[in-house]
Short mmCIF file of C-alpha atoms in Angstrom, two decimals:
data_model
loop_
_atom_site.label_atom_id
_atom_site.label_comp_id
_atom_site.label_asym_id
_atom_site.label_seq_id
_atom_site.Cartn_x
_atom_site.Cartn_y
_atom_site.Cartn_z
CA MET R 1 -8.55 -35.22 -34.42
CA LYS R 2 -10.63 -32.63 -32.64
CA MET R 3 -9.67 -31.64 -29.12
CA THR R 4 -12.76 -32.76 -27.25
CA ALA R 5 -13.23 -34.54 -23.95
CA ALA R 6 -14.67 -37.60 -25.68
CA ALA R 7 -11.77 -37.83 -28.15
CA LEU R 8 -9.10 -37.51 -25.47
CA LYS R 9 -10.77 -40.01 -23.17
CA GLY R 10 -10.94 -42.50 -26.06
CA LEU R 11 -7.20 -42.50 -26.76
CA GLU R 12 -5.51 -45.90 -26.47
CA ILE R 13 -2.84 -46.47 -23.82
CA ARG R 14 0.21 -48.23 -25.28
CA LYS R 15 3.49 -49.61 -24.00
CA LYS R 16 5.36 -46.70 -25.57
CA ARG R 17 4.40 -43.07 -25.76
CA TYR R 18 2.93 -41.81 -29.00
CA ASP R 19 1.66 -38.58 -30.54
CA VAL R 20 -1.61 -37.71 -32.26
CA GLY R 21 -2.10 -34.52 -34.29
CA LEU R 22 -5.02 -32.24 -33.47
CA ASP R 23 -6.99 -30.03 -35.84
CA GLU R 24 -5.47 -26.83 -34.50
CA ARG R 25 -2.24 -25.87 -36.23
CA GLY R 26 0.83 -27.10 -34.35
CA LEU R 27 -1.21 -28.77 -31.60
CA TRP R 28 -0.52 -32.38 -30.67
CA VAL R 29 -1.51 -34.92 -28.02
CA ARG R 30 1.20 -37.04 -26.41
CA VAL R 31 -0.08 -40.16 -24.66
CA TYR R 32 2.25 -41.77 -22.10
CA PRO R 33 2.25 -45.43 -20.98
CA SER R 34 1.09 -44.24 -17.57
CA GLY R 35 -2.08 -42.95 -19.21
CA ARG R 36 -1.19 -39.31 -18.76
CA ILE R 37 -2.26 -37.08 -21.64
CA ALA R 38 -0.17 -34.01 -22.49
CA ILE R 39 -1.26 -31.30 -24.90
CA GLN R 40 1.79 -29.94 -26.72
CA TYR R 41 2.46 -27.09 -29.13
CA LEU R 42 5.02 -27.61 -31.88
CA TYR R 43 6.48 -24.72 -33.86
CA LEU R 44 9.56 -23.58 -35.75
CA ALA R 45 11.88 -20.93 -34.32
CA GLY R 46 14.05 -20.17 -37.30
CA ALA R 47 15.28 -23.59 -38.38
CA ILE R 48 14.82 -25.08 -34.93
CA ARG R 49 11.79 -27.22 -34.14
CA ARG R 50 10.48 -26.58 -30.65
CA ARG R 51 7.93 -28.38 -28.51
CA ILE R 52 6.29 -27.06 -25.33
CA THR R 53 3.69 -28.66 -23.11
CA ILE R 54 0.80 -26.29 -22.52
CA GLY R 55 -1.12 -28.52 -20.13
CA HIS R 56 -2.47 -31.94 -19.26
CA TYR R 57 -5.90 -33.49 -19.57
CA PRO R 58 -8.03 -33.91 -17.47
CA GLU R 59 -6.11 -31.75 -14.97
CA MET R 60 -7.01 -28.81 -17.20
CA SER R 61 -10.37 -28.43 -18.91
CA ILE R 62 -10.69 -28.40 -22.69
CA GLU R 63 -11.52 -24.68 -22.55
CA ALA R 64 -8.45 -23.90 -20.44
CA LEU R 65 -6.21 -25.92 -22.76
CA ARG R 66 -7.59 -24.13 -25.80
CA ARG R 67 -7.00 -20.73 -24.18
CA ALA R 68 -3.42 -21.74 -23.32
CA TYR R 69 -2.85 -22.82 -26.92
CA LEU R 70 -4.21 -19.55 -28.29
CA ARG R 71 -1.89 -17.57 -25.97
CA GLU R 72 1.18 -19.46 -27.17
CA ALA R 73 0.12 -19.30 -30.84
CA ALA R 74 -0.46 -15.55 -30.52
CA ALA R 75 3.01 -15.09 -29.02
CA ARG R 76 4.52 -17.00 -31.93
CA SER R 77 2.58 -14.94 -34.50
CA GLU R 78 4.11 -11.81 -32.93
CA GLY R 79 7.60 -13.21 -33.48
CA ARG R 80 8.15 -14.23 -29.85
CA ASP R 81 9.48 -17.63 -28.82
CA PRO R 82 7.24 -19.20 -26.11
CA GLN R 83 9.93 -21.64 -25.02
CA VAL R 84 12.53 -18.90 -24.55
CA GLU R 85 9.99 -16.74 -22.69
CA ARG R 86 9.21 -19.64 -20.33
CA ARG R 87 12.90 -20.16 -19.67
CA GLU R 88 13.40 -16.45 -18.97
CA ASN R 89 10.38 -16.36 -16.66
CA ARG R 90 11.67 -19.35 -14.69
CA LEU R 91 15.10 -17.74 -14.40
CA ARG R 92 13.57 -14.45 -13.22
CA LEU R 93 11.48 -16.29 -10.62
CA VAL R 94 14.59 -18.08 -9.32
CA GLN R 95 16.48 -14.79 -9.13
CA GLU R 96 13.61 -13.07 -7.33
CA THR R 97 13.36 -15.94 -4.88
CA GLU R 98 17.10 -15.89 -4.17
CA ARG R 99 17.04 -12.13 -3.61
CA ALA R 100 14.00 -12.43 -1.39
CA ARG R 101 15.58 -15.23 0.65
CA SER R 102 18.44 -12.89 1.48
CA ALA R 103 15.98 -10.55 3.23
CA ARG R 104 16.53 -10.91 6.96
CA THR R 105 14.25 -8.24 8.40
CA VAL R 106 10.69 -7.06 7.76
CA ALA R 107 12.10 -3.90 6.20
CA ASP R 108 14.26 -5.96 3.81
CA LEU R 109 11.36 -8.20 2.91
CA GLY R 110 9.03 -5.26 2.34
CA GLN R 111 11.47 -3.50 0.02
CA GLN R 112 12.00 -6.69 -1.98
CA PHE R 113 8.22 -7.23 -2.21
CA ILE R 114 7.69 -3.74 -3.59
CA GLN R 115 10.55 -4.13 -6.08
CA ASP R 116 9.56 -7.56 -7.40
CA HIS R 117 5.78 -7.42 -6.99
CA SER R 118 4.27 -3.96 -6.53
CA LYS R 119 6.35 -2.14 -9.15
CA ARG R 120 6.00 -4.96 -11.69
CA LYS R 121 2.33 -5.85 -11.29
CA LYS R 122 0.62 -2.69 -10.03
CA ARG R 123 -0.02 0.76 -11.39
CA ALA R 124 2.59 3.36 -10.42
CA GLN R 125 0.31 5.10 -7.91
CA SER R 126 -0.59 1.80 -6.20
CA ALA R 127 3.07 0.88 -5.94
CA GLN R 128 3.80 4.30 -4.44
CA GLU R 129 1.05 3.76 -1.87
CA ASP R 130 2.58 0.39 -0.92
CA GLN R 131 5.92 2.12 -0.45
CA ARG R 132 4.32 4.82 1.69
CA ILE R 133 2.59 2.26 3.93
CA LEU R 134 5.84 0.34 4.34
CA ASP R 135 7.94 3.42 5.11
CA LYS R 136 5.51 5.28 7.39
CA GLU R 137 3.45 2.61 9.06
CA ILE R 138 5.38 -0.67 9.18
CA ILE R 139 9.14 -0.08 9.23
CA PRO R 140 9.06 2.34 12.23
CA VAL R 141 7.21 -0.31 14.28
CA ILE R 142 8.44 -3.76 13.20
CA GLY R 143 10.97 -3.00 10.46
CA LYS R 144 13.98 -4.31 12.41
CA LEU R 145 12.33 -7.60 13.39
CA PRO R 146 13.89 -10.71 11.78
CA ILE R 147 11.26 -12.17 9.49
CA GLU R 148 11.43 -15.56 11.26
CA SER R 149 10.58 -13.83 14.54
CA VAL R 150 7.42 -12.09 13.34
CA GLN R 151 4.38 -13.40 15.13
CA ARG R 152 0.73 -12.71 14.60
CA ARG R 153 0.56 -10.66 17.80
CA HIS R 154 3.13 -8.20 16.39
CA LEU R 155 0.90 -7.53 13.39
CA VAL R 156 -2.29 -7.37 15.46
CA ASP R 157 -0.69 -4.84 17.83
CA LEU R 158 0.40 -2.69 14.86
CA ILE R 159 -3.08 -2.68 13.30
CA ASP R 160 -4.82 -2.04 16.63
CA ALA R 161 -2.54 0.94 17.32
CA VAL R 162 -3.46 2.54 13.99
CA THR R 163 -7.16 1.93 14.69
CA ARG R 164 -6.89 3.51 18.15
CA ARG R 165 -5.30 6.66 16.76
CA GLY R 166 -8.48 7.24 14.76
CA SER R 167 -7.48 5.79 11.38
CA PRO R 168 -9.56 2.61 10.94
CA VAL R 169 -9.48 2.76 7.14
CA MET R 170 -5.68 3.06 7.09
CA ALA R 171 -5.54 0.14 9.52
CA ASN R 172 -7.43 -1.92 6.95
CA ARG R 173 -5.02 -0.87 4.21
CA ILE R 174 -2.07 -1.91 6.39
CA ARG R 175 -3.80 -5.23 7.07
CA ALA R 176 -4.17 -5.87 3.34
CA PHE R 177 -0.54 -4.97 2.67
CA LEU R 178 0.75 -7.27 5.43
CA SER R 179 -1.39 -10.13 4.18
CA LYS R 180 -0.04 -9.79 0.63
CA LEU R 181 3.52 -9.31 1.85
CA PHE R 182 3.67 -12.48 3.92
CA ASN R 183 1.68 -14.57 1.43
CA TRP R 184 4.25 -13.52 -1.18
CA ALA R 185 7.02 -14.62 1.21
CA VAL R 186 5.37 -18.04 1.52
CA ASP R 187 4.93 -18.32 -2.26
CA HIS R 188 8.65 -17.62 -2.71
CA CYS R 189 9.65 -20.20 -0.07
CA ILE R 190 11.04 -17.55 2.26
CA LEU R 191 8.67 -18.52 5.08
CA GLU R 192 6.87 -21.78 5.74
CA ALA R 193 3.71 -20.08 6.96
CA SER R 194 2.30 -16.57 7.04
CA PRO R 195 1.88 -14.83 10.42
CA ALA R 196 -0.74 -12.53 8.84
CA ASN R 197 -3.68 -14.93 9.00
CA ARG R 198 -7.01 -13.68 10.37
CA LEU R 199 -5.78 -10.19 11.21
CA PRO R 200 -8.51 -7.90 12.64
CA ALA R 201 -10.41 -5.75 10.16
CA ASN R 202 -12.43 -2.61 10.79
CA ARG R 203 -15.85 -2.15 9.34
CA GLU R 204 -15.80 0.60 6.74
CA SER R 205 -18.80 2.76 6.01
CA GLU R 206 -19.06 5.02 2.99
CA ARG R 207 -18.61 8.68 3.82
CA THR R 208 -21.43 10.99 2.82
CA ARG R 209 -20.04 14.27 4.15
CA VAL R 210 -20.91 17.29 2.00
CA LEU R 211 -20.18 20.89 3.03
CA SER R 212 -23.09 23.28 3.33
CA ASP R 213 -22.93 26.75 1.76
CA VAL R 214 -22.24 28.23 5.19
CA GLU R 215 -19.32 25.84 5.68
CA LEU R 216 -18.06 26.51 2.15
CA LYS R 217 -17.88 30.23 2.91
CA SER R 218 -16.01 29.64 6.17
CA PHE R 219 -13.62 27.24 4.47
CA TRP R 220 -12.92 29.58 1.54
CA LEU R 221 -12.15 32.49 3.86
CA ALA R 222 -10.01 30.28 6.13
CA ILE R 223 -7.75 29.43 3.18
CA ASN R 224 -6.46 33.03 3.38
CA SER R 225 -4.91 32.16 6.75
CA LEU R 226 -2.53 29.60 5.21
CA ALA R 227 0.93 31.16 5.28
CA ASN R 228 2.16 30.10 1.84
CA PRO R 229 0.41 31.63 -1.24
CA ILE R 230 1.19 28.46 -3.23
CA HIS R 231 -0.57 26.41 -0.60
CA GLN R 232 -3.57 28.73 -0.73
CA ALA R 233 -3.77 28.41 -4.51
CA ALA R 234 -3.48 24.60 -4.42
CA VAL R 235 -6.36 24.24 -1.96
CA ARG R 236 -8.55 26.62 -3.98
CA VAL R 237 -7.86 24.71 -7.22
CA LEU R 238 -8.64 21.45 -5.41
CA LEU R 239 -12.05 22.86 -4.49
CA LEU R 240 -12.72 24.56 -7.83
CA THR R 241 -11.93 21.52 -9.98
CA GLY R 242 -13.11 18.64 -7.79
CA GLN R 243 -10.19 16.50 -8.96
CA ARG R 244 -8.18 14.09 -6.84
CA ARG R 245 -5.54 15.52 -4.51
CA ALA R 246 -2.65 13.64 -6.18
CA GLU R 247 -3.72 14.95 -9.58
CA VAL R 248 -3.87 18.54 -8.34
CA ALA R 249 -0.64 18.39 -6.33
CA ARG R 250 1.35 17.12 -9.34
CA MET R 251 -0.17 19.51 -11.90
CA SER R 252 2.45 20.64 -14.43
CA TYR R 253 2.41 23.36 -17.08
CA GLU R 254 2.81 20.70 -19.77
CA GLU R 255 -0.72 19.58 -18.90
CA LEU R 256 -2.26 23.06 -19.29
CA ASP R 257 -3.55 24.44 -22.56
CA GLY R 258 -5.49 27.68 -22.22
CA LYS R 259 -8.80 26.89 -20.58
CA TRP R 260 -8.09 23.15 -20.32
CA TRP R 261 -6.09 20.90 -18.04
CA THR R 262 -5.38 17.44 -19.48
CA ILE R 263 -4.53 14.80 -16.89
CA PRO R 264 -2.55 12.06 -18.68
CA ALA R 265 -3.58 8.41 -18.35
CA SER R 266 -0.42 7.68 -16.35
CA ARG R 267 -1.60 10.05 -13.59
CA ALA R 268 -5.34 9.37 -13.68
CA LYS R 269 -6.61 6.84 -11.15
CA ASN R 270 -8.63 4.93 -13.74
CA GLY R 271 -5.87 5.08 -16.36
CA VAL R 272 -7.96 7.21 -18.74
CA VAL R 273 -6.90 10.60 -20.10
CA HIS R 274 -9.10 13.26 -18.50
CA ARG R 275 -9.74 16.81 -19.81
CA VAL R 276 -10.72 19.24 -17.07
CA PRO R 277 -12.16 22.65 -18.02
CA LEU R 278 -10.65 25.49 -16.00
CA SER R 279 -13.02 28.24 -14.99
CA SER R 280 -11.81 31.83 -15.17
CA MET R 281 -11.66 31.92 -11.36
CA CYS R 282 -9.57 28.75 -11.28
CA ARG R 283 -7.06 30.04 -13.84
CA ASP R 284 -6.28 32.97 -11.53
CA TYR R 285 -4.60 30.54 -9.11
CA LEU R 286 -2.34 28.75 -11.62
CA ASN R 287 0.95 30.52 -10.95
CA GLY R 288 4.00 28.36 -10.33
CA LYS R 289 7.56 27.96 -11.56
CA ASP R 290 10.05 25.47 -12.99
CA GLY R 291 7.31 23.63 -14.84
CA TRP R 292 5.17 22.89 -11.78
CA VAL R 293 1.98 24.76 -10.94
CA PHE R 294 2.37 24.09 -7.21
CA PRO R 295 6.14 23.78 -6.59
CA SER R 296 7.57 22.68 -3.28
CA GLN R 297 10.69 23.78 -1.43
CA THR R 298 11.68 20.18 -0.75
CA ALA R 299 10.57 18.53 -4.03
CA ASN R 300 9.41 19.37 -7.52
CA HIS R 301 5.78 19.70 -6.49
CA LEU R 302 3.51 19.49 -3.48
CA HIS R 303 3.03 16.04 -2.00
CA PRO R 304 -0.60 14.86 -1.99
CA ASP R 305 -0.37 14.29 1.77
CA THR R 306 0.70 17.93 2.18
CA LEU R 307 -2.45 18.96 0.35
CA SER R 308 -4.52 16.84 2.74
CA ASP R 309 -2.78 18.48 5.69
CA LEU R 310 -3.50 21.94 4.26
CA VAL R 311 -7.19 21.12 3.91
CA HIS R 312 -7.19 19.82 7.48
CA GLY R 313 -5.59 23.05 8.68
CA ALA R 314 -8.08 25.25 6.83
CA VAL R 315 -10.97 23.15 8.12
CA GLY R 316 -9.72 23.63 11.67
CA LEU R 317 -9.36 27.38 11.22
CA ALA R 318 -12.90 27.51 9.82
CA GLY R 319 -14.31 25.60 12.78
CA ILE R 320 -15.68 22.85 10.52
CA SER R 321 -15.83 19.33 11.91
CA ASN R 322 -15.34 15.96 10.24
CA CYS R 323 -14.15 17.14 6.83
CA THR R 324 -11.38 15.72 4.63
CA ALA R 325 -9.89 16.62 1.26
CA HIS R 326 -12.03 13.94 -0.38
CA ASP R 327 -15.15 15.49 1.14
CA LEU R 328 -14.43 18.59 -0.96
CA ARG R 329 -14.52 16.41 -4.08
CA ARG R 330 -17.83 14.92 -2.93
CA THR R 331 -19.21 18.42 -2.35
CA VAL R 332 -18.32 19.42 -5.91
CA GLY R 333 -19.84 16.22 -7.27
CA THR R 334 -23.07 16.69 -5.32
CA PHE R 335 -23.54 20.23 -6.64
CA ILE R 336 -22.97 19.09 -10.23
CA GLN R 337 -25.27 16.10 -9.81
CA LYS R 338 -28.04 18.38 -8.51
CA GLU R 339 -27.66 21.03 -11.21
CA PHE R 340 -26.49 19.01 -14.24
CA GLY R 341 -27.26 15.35 -13.56
CA SER R 342 -25.35 12.24 -12.51
CA GLU R 343 -23.81 11.54 -15.91
CA ILE R 344 -22.12 14.94 -16.04
CA MET R 345 -20.96 14.50 -12.44
CA HIS R 346 -19.21 11.23 -13.33
CA LYS R 347 -17.63 12.83 -16.38
CA VAL R 348 -16.28 15.78 -14.39
CA LEU R 349 -14.92 13.54 -11.62
CA ASN R 350 -13.51 10.99 -14.12
CA HIS R 351 -15.19 7.97 -12.57
CA THR R 352 -14.62 4.56 -14.16
CA GLU R 353 -17.19 3.56 -16.79
CA ASP R 354 -18.35 0.08 -17.75
CA LYS R 355 -16.63 -1.51 -20.74
CA LEU R 356 -19.50 -1.08 -23.18
CA THR R 357 -19.81 2.63 -22.41
CA ARG R 358 -16.05 3.13 -22.86
CA VAL R 359 -16.03 1.29 -26.18
CA TYR R 360 -19.20 2.59 -27.80
CA GLY R 361 -19.66 6.00 -26.17
CA GLN R 362 -16.98 8.25 -27.67
CA TYR R 363 -18.59 11.64 -27.04
CA ASP R 364 -16.21 13.81 -24.94
CA PHE R 365 -18.78 15.85 -22.92
CA ASP R 366 -16.35 18.80 -23.00
CA LYS R 367 -19.11 21.41 -23.32
CA GLU R 368 -21.15 19.93 -20.51
CA LYS R 369 -18.14 19.61 -18.22
CA ARG R 370 -17.21 23.22 -18.88
CA LEU R 371 -20.74 24.39 -18.05
CA ALA R 372 -20.75 22.35 -14.85
CA LEU R 373 -17.44 23.60 -13.45
CA GLU R 374 -18.10 27.19 -14.49
CA GLY R 375 -21.45 26.90 -12.71
CA TRP R 376 -19.70 25.53 -9.63
CA ALA R 377 -17.22 28.44 -9.66
CA ARG R 378 -20.09 30.93 -9.89
CA HIS R 379 -21.82 29.20 -6.99
CA LEU R 380 -18.68 29.44 -4.86
CA GLU R 381 -18.31 33.11 -5.74
CA MET R 382 -21.93 33.71 -4.74
CA VAL R 383 -21.41 31.87 -1.45
CA TYR R 384 -18.28 33.66 -0.24
CA SER R 385 -19.36 37.10 -1.51
CA GLU R 386 -22.87 36.67 -0.06
CA ARG R 387 -24.60 37.72 -3.26
CA LYS R 388 -28.25 36.75 -3.35
CA THR R 389 -28.03 35.14 -6.77
CA ALA R 390 -25.20 34.14 -9.02
CA ASP R 391 -24.76 35.80 -12.37
CA VAL R 392 -26.85 34.14 -15.05
CA ILE R 393 -24.86 31.64 -17.11
CA ASP R 394 -25.17 32.19 -20.84
CA PHE R 395 -25.57 28.56 -21.87
CA GLU R 396 -25.68 29.30 -25.59
CA SER R 397 -22.34 31.17 -25.49
CA TRP R 398 -20.72 28.18 -23.80
CA ARG R 399 -22.02 25.84 -26.47
CA ALA R 400 -20.49 27.98 -29.19
#
């Protein structure tokens, strides 16, 4: 019998349950005296015959039931046992719930949420950001509160305080984290209701800040005033490459190969390996130790937040207003867009592409990226040295 809505609706209801085979291999319908229709998958695990229910009709649509069947059949074809996996998943959920129920304070709950949710279901960098928000923004304020005592006003006061200090975007990130945290607590039967409903949100507007050539010169010269030569080099590389601060701060010598820096997929924001051409000027600042290009006295490498603070300090020394580390990246992108086009800009900055482009467009754009960043380096050199024109780029030599 085919698994169609008409066929399932036409099944006879009997005094005893009975089974009907479907066309798909291992798929059966079990009809109960109550009229309930279960779709079940039968398979052999060694010499043991197993049966699992993948769903009920009409609670699930035919399409959803077919997708569920294909998932279980695929698991079996890979040598996995769907019934054992279900049992293990249920056991893990019970264990997570029991651990979470033992959390008595917001700090306890937050740590358990990051362990059981963020680290299991998010990318490493996103989980690290959750940990940072918990440690720096939430625990110092409400971390010691018993979870049963948390009220909406506590969360509103926390978010409002962050907004008032001039960080509306961070306030929104905290809002999102709190909402997920307490919804997770409800889902795991730790709380009956979430206190994080309808928390205030700040309107976010896209930043468009780009440094002018005059500001670029002031900023470049102000970098010299940073006390630590490693800090100076890190900020210059941030500006010369246009890459993300976390990627620059954690640069290692394993990722460097002559004139190229390869950011592995595990460190790239979009999860795609990214090759960054290093201009001759940029390579002058790659001097570190112990495997890290920008080592730290307190850790293996600079922290991305430290890099942001260094940019903020240099901006202040230069007398430039309203400029962040990400604005440097936008400045690089704008120059490349103007001189080389939007496509090359996205390639240099490693922006996420649509699925079709990723699958069918396999050209690496290495030559174009190298031209763009070498051109940017020459522009910077022209700006801070006050030359009237930059040296002419020999395009043909770069294509060789």
